[in-house]
PDB file of C-alpha atoms in Angstrom:
ATOM      1  CA  VAL A  64       0.059   0.015  -0.002  1.00  0.00           C
ATOM      2  CA  GLN A  65       1.429   3.241  -1.024  1.00  0.00           C
ATOM      3  CA  LEU A  66       0.124   6.948  -1.391  1.00  0.00           C
ATOM      4  CA  GLN A  67       1.932   9.592  -3.013  1.00  0.00           C
ATOM      5  CA  ALA A  68       0.662  13.206  -2.543  1.00  0.00           C
ATOM      6  CA  PHE A  69       1.722  15.917  -5.010  1.00  0.00           C
ATOM      7  CA  GLY A  70       0.588  19.188  -6.445  1.00  0.00           C
ATOM      8  CA  GLY A  71       1.644  21.558  -3.731  1.00  0.00           C
ATOM      9  CA  GLY A  72       3.379  24.855  -4.350  1.00  0.00           C
ATOM     10  CA  LEU A  73       3.426  28.582  -3.866  1.00  0.00           C
ATOM     11  CA  VAL A  74       0.275  30.523  -4.736  1.00  0.00           C
ATOM     12  CA  GLN A  75      -1.058  33.883  -4.108  1.00  0.00           C
ATOM     13  CA  PRO A  76      -4.061  34.549  -1.832  1.00  0.00           C
ATOM     14  CA  GLY A  77      -7.200  33.879  -3.779  1.00  0.00           C
ATOM     15  CA  GLY A  78      -5.523  31.405  -6.005  1.00  0.00           C
ATOM     16  CA  SER A  79      -6.166  27.753  -6.558  1.00  0.00           C
ATOM     17  CA  LEU A  80      -4.269  24.429  -6.392  1.00  0.00           C
ATOM     18  CA  ARG A  81      -5.264  20.834  -6.993  1.00  0.00           C
ATOM     19  CA  LEU A  82      -3.582  18.204  -4.881  1.00  0.00           C
ATOM     20  CA  SER A  83      -3.457  14.718  -6.108  1.00  0.00           C
ATOM     21  CA  CYS A  84      -3.119  11.580  -3.941  1.00  0.00           C
ATOM     22  CA  ALA A  85      -2.001   8.700  -6.130  1.00  0.00           C
ATOM     23  CA  ALA A  86      -2.674   5.210  -4.710  1.00  0.00           C
ATOM     24  CA  SER A  87      -0.822   2.061  -5.551  1.00  0.00           C
ATOM     25  CA  GLY A  88      -0.882  -1.472  -4.240  1.00  0.00           C
ATOM     26  CA  PHE A  89      -4.612  -1.342  -3.646  1.00  0.00           C
ATOM     27  CA  THR A  90      -7.909  -0.116  -5.256  1.00  0.00           C
ATOM     28  CA  SER A  91      -8.436   3.065  -3.412  1.00  0.00           C
ATOM     29  CA  GLU A  92     -12.206   3.492  -4.422  1.00  0.00           C
ATOM     30  CA  TYR A  93     -13.122   0.884  -1.854  1.00  0.00           C
ATOM     31  CA  TYR A  94     -11.575   2.742   1.085  1.00  0.00           C
ATOM     32  CA  ALA A  95     -12.183   6.047   2.885  1.00  0.00           C
ATOM     33  CA  ILE A  96      -9.227   8.485   1.990  1.00  0.00           C
ATOM     34  CA  GLY A  97      -8.562  11.416   4.093  1.00  0.00           C
ATOM     35  CA  TRP A  98      -6.629  14.726   3.589  1.00  0.00           C
ATOM     36  CA  PHE A  99      -4.906  16.352   6.458  1.00  0.00           C
ATOM     37  CA  ARG A 100      -2.607  19.377   6.927  1.00  0.00           C
ATOM     38  CA  GLN A 101      -0.110  20.478   9.395  1.00  0.00           C
ATOM     39  CA  ALA A 102       0.896  24.132   9.689  1.00  0.00           C
ATOM     40  CA  PRO A 103       4.131  25.216  11.165  1.00  0.00           C
ATOM     41  CA  GLY A 104       3.979  25.100  14.944  1.00  0.00           C
ATOM     42  CA  LYS A 105       0.488  23.600  14.935  1.00  0.00           C
ATOM     43  CA  GLU A 106      -1.131  20.213  15.256  1.00  0.00           C
ATOM     44  CA  ARG A 107      -2.185  18.140  12.405  1.00  0.00           C
ATOM     45  CA  GLU A 108      -5.776  18.688  11.371  1.00  0.00           C
ATOM     46  CA  GLY A 109      -8.243  16.738   9.252  1.00  0.00           C
ATOM     47  CA  VAL A 110      -9.320  18.746   6.183  1.00  0.00           C
ATOM     48  CA  SER A 111     -11.421  16.446   4.190  1.00  0.00           C
ATOM     49  CA  CYS A 112     -12.499  12.835   3.489  1.00  0.00           C
ATOM     50  CA  ILE A 113     -14.165  10.791   0.866  1.00  0.00           C
ATOM     51  CA  SER A 114     -15.813   7.470   1.723  1.00  0.00           C
ATOM     52  CA  GLY A 115     -15.487   4.203  -0.222  1.00  0.00           C
ATOM     53  CA  ILE A 116     -17.867   3.473  -2.889  1.00  0.00           C
ATOM     54  CA  ASP A 117     -19.783   1.146  -0.730  1.00  0.00           C
ATOM     55  CA  ASN A 118     -20.773   4.218   1.132  1.00  0.00           C
ATOM     56  CA  ASP A 119     -21.752   6.071  -1.969  1.00  0.00           C
ATOM     57  CA  GLY A 120     -18.452   8.022  -1.864  1.00  0.00           C
ATOM     58  CA  SER A 121     -19.835  10.582   0.583  1.00  0.00           C
ATOM     59  CA  THR A 122     -17.528  13.453   1.212  1.00  0.00           C
ATOM     60  CA  TYR A 123     -16.724  15.739   4.168  1.00  0.00           C
ATOM     61  CA  VAL A 124     -14.787  18.940   4.477  1.00  0.00           C
ATOM     62  CA  VAL A 125     -13.879  20.717   7.714  1.00  0.00           C
ATOM     63  CA  ASP A 126     -15.779  23.951   8.289  1.00  0.00           C
ATOM     64  CA  SER A 127     -12.803  26.254   7.785  1.00  0.00           C
ATOM     65  CA  VAL A 128     -12.582  25.112   4.184  1.00  0.00           C
ATOM     66  CA  LYS A 129     -16.131  24.510   3.412  1.00  0.00           C
ATOM     67  CA  GLY A 130     -17.047  26.204   0.057  1.00  0.00           C
ATOM     68  CA  ARG A 131     -13.557  26.420  -0.950  1.00  0.00           C
ATOM     69  CA  PHE A 132     -12.248  22.949  -0.944  1.00  0.00           C
ATOM     70  CA  THR A 133     -13.710  19.874  -2.714  1.00  0.00           C
ATOM     71  CA  VAL A 134     -12.571  16.256  -2.618  1.00  0.00           C
ATOM     72  CA  SER A 135     -13.134  13.916  -5.411  1.00  0.00           C
ATOM     73  CA  ARG A 136     -11.951  10.578  -6.984  1.00  0.00           C
ATOM     74  CA  ASP A 137     -10.852   9.369 -10.337  1.00  0.00           C
ATOM     75  CA  ASN A 138     -11.188   5.654  -9.986  1.00  0.00           C
ATOM     76  CA  ALA A 139      -9.664   4.939 -13.419  1.00  0.00           C
ATOM     77  CA  LYS A 140      -6.500   6.585 -12.164  1.00  0.00           C
ATOM     78  CA  ASN A 141      -6.711   5.277  -8.685  1.00  0.00           C
ATOM     79  CA  THR A 142      -6.315   8.820  -7.512  1.00  0.00           C
ATOM     80  CA  VAL A 143      -8.180  11.210  -5.048  1.00  0.00           C
ATOM     81  CA  TYR A 144      -7.973  14.907  -5.467  1.00  0.00           C
ATOM     82  CA  LEU A 145      -8.305  17.915  -3.238  1.00  0.00           C
ATOM     83  CA  GLN A 146      -9.312  20.944  -5.245  1.00  0.00           C
ATOM     84  CA  MET A 147      -8.444  24.136  -3.307  1.00  0.00           C
ATOM     85  CA  ASN A 148      -9.882  27.475  -4.317  1.00  0.00           C
ATOM     86  CA  SER A 149      -9.965  30.907  -2.802  1.00  0.00           C
ATOM     87  CA  LEU A 150      -6.651  30.057  -0.806  1.00  0.00           C
ATOM     88  CA  LYS A 151      -5.846  32.028   2.203  1.00  0.00           C
ATOM     89  CA  PRO A 152      -2.494  32.497   3.977  1.00  0.00           C
ATOM     90  CA  GLU A 153      -3.811  30.409   6.867  1.00  0.00           C
ATOM     91  CA  ASP A 154      -4.094  27.370   4.437  1.00  0.00           C
ATOM     92  CA  THR A 155      -0.434  27.285   4.310  1.00  0.00           C
ATOM     93  CA  ALA A 156       0.707  23.854   5.547  1.00  0.00           C
ATOM     94  CA  VAL A 157       2.035  20.426   4.502  1.00  0.00           C
ATOM     95  CA  TYR A 158      -0.824  18.476   3.157  1.00  0.00           C
ATOM     96  CA  TYR A 159      -0.893  14.685   3.614  1.00  0.00           C
ATOM     97  CA  CYS A 160      -3.265  11.910   2.268  1.00  0.00           C
ATOM     98  CA  ALA A 161      -4.111   8.811   4.213  1.00  0.00           C
ATOM     99  CA  THR A 162      -6.176   5.674   3.647  1.00  0.00           C
ATOM    100  CA  ASP A 163      -8.299   3.471   5.910  1.00  0.00           C
ATOM    101  CA  SER A 164      -7.325  -0.252   5.653  1.00  0.00           C
ATOM    102  CA  ARG A 165     -10.921  -1.528   5.993  1.00  0.00           C
ATOM    103  CA  VAL A 166     -12.780  -2.420   2.830  1.00  0.00           C
ATOM    104  CA  GLY A 167     -15.931  -0.410   2.570  1.00  0.00           C
ATOM    105  CA  SER A 168     -14.747   2.123   5.085  1.00  0.00           C
ATOM    106  CA  SER A 169     -16.499   5.486   5.447  1.00  0.00           C
ATOM    107  CA  CYS A 170     -15.704   8.964   6.836  1.00  0.00           C
ATOM    108  CA  PRO A 171     -14.359   9.657   9.230  1.00  0.00           C
ATOM    109  CA  GLY A 172     -11.788   6.977   8.625  1.00  0.00           C
ATOM    110  CA  ARG A 173      -9.287   5.054  10.630  1.00  0.00           C
ATOM    111  CA  TYR A 174      -6.148   5.912   8.865  1.00  0.00           C
ATOM    112  CA  GLU A 175      -3.300   3.404   8.877  1.00  0.00           C
ATOM    113  CA  TYR A 176      -1.307   4.326   5.719  1.00  0.00           C
ATOM    114  CA  TRP A 177      -0.056   7.726   5.083  1.00  0.00           C
ATOM    115  CA  GLY A 178       1.708   9.366   1.985  1.00  0.00           C
ATOM    116  CA  GLN A 179       4.593  11.839   2.327  1.00  0.00           C
ATOM    117  CA  GLY A 180       3.302  15.450   2.452  1.00  0.00           C
ATOM    118  CA  THR A 181       3.141  18.086  -0.179  1.00  0.00           C
ATOM    119  CA  GLU A 182       3.759  21.595   0.842  1.00  0.00           C
ATOM    120  CA  VAL A 183       1.248  24.405   0.111  1.00  0.00           C
ATOM    121  CA  THR A 184       2.384  28.015   0.666  1.00  0.00           C
ATOM    122  CA  VAL A 185      -0.170  30.765   0.246  1.00  0.00           C
ATOM    123  CA  SER A 186       1.536  34.131   0.157  1.00  0.00           C
ATOM    124  CA  SER A 187       1.838  37.286  -1.812  1.00  0.00           C
TER     125      SER A 187
END
């Protein structure tokens, strides 16, 4: 089981980025996949989650990003995306994706496998 998060970078406030979480070694559509972030000096927080298809792929985003961030899947590519719009300086963090190990898992998941982080910096 491997997850690779990428797509981070430097963006101006109000800009957009799309993060990708590419899965390998398993078929990710059957598992809950979560996005997390950790800002400098702060604890890691959950940002978003998408359930496995057995739970209709239901999605969740934390209140602080609601209306700005969207999570989705491309099952053909075995990839989960986090579309981030209207970015704010407070969104600056290292973003991680993680997967639940239980088939048919739903949000909130129980995350056992983590990818490496991708850094997002929102600054003018």
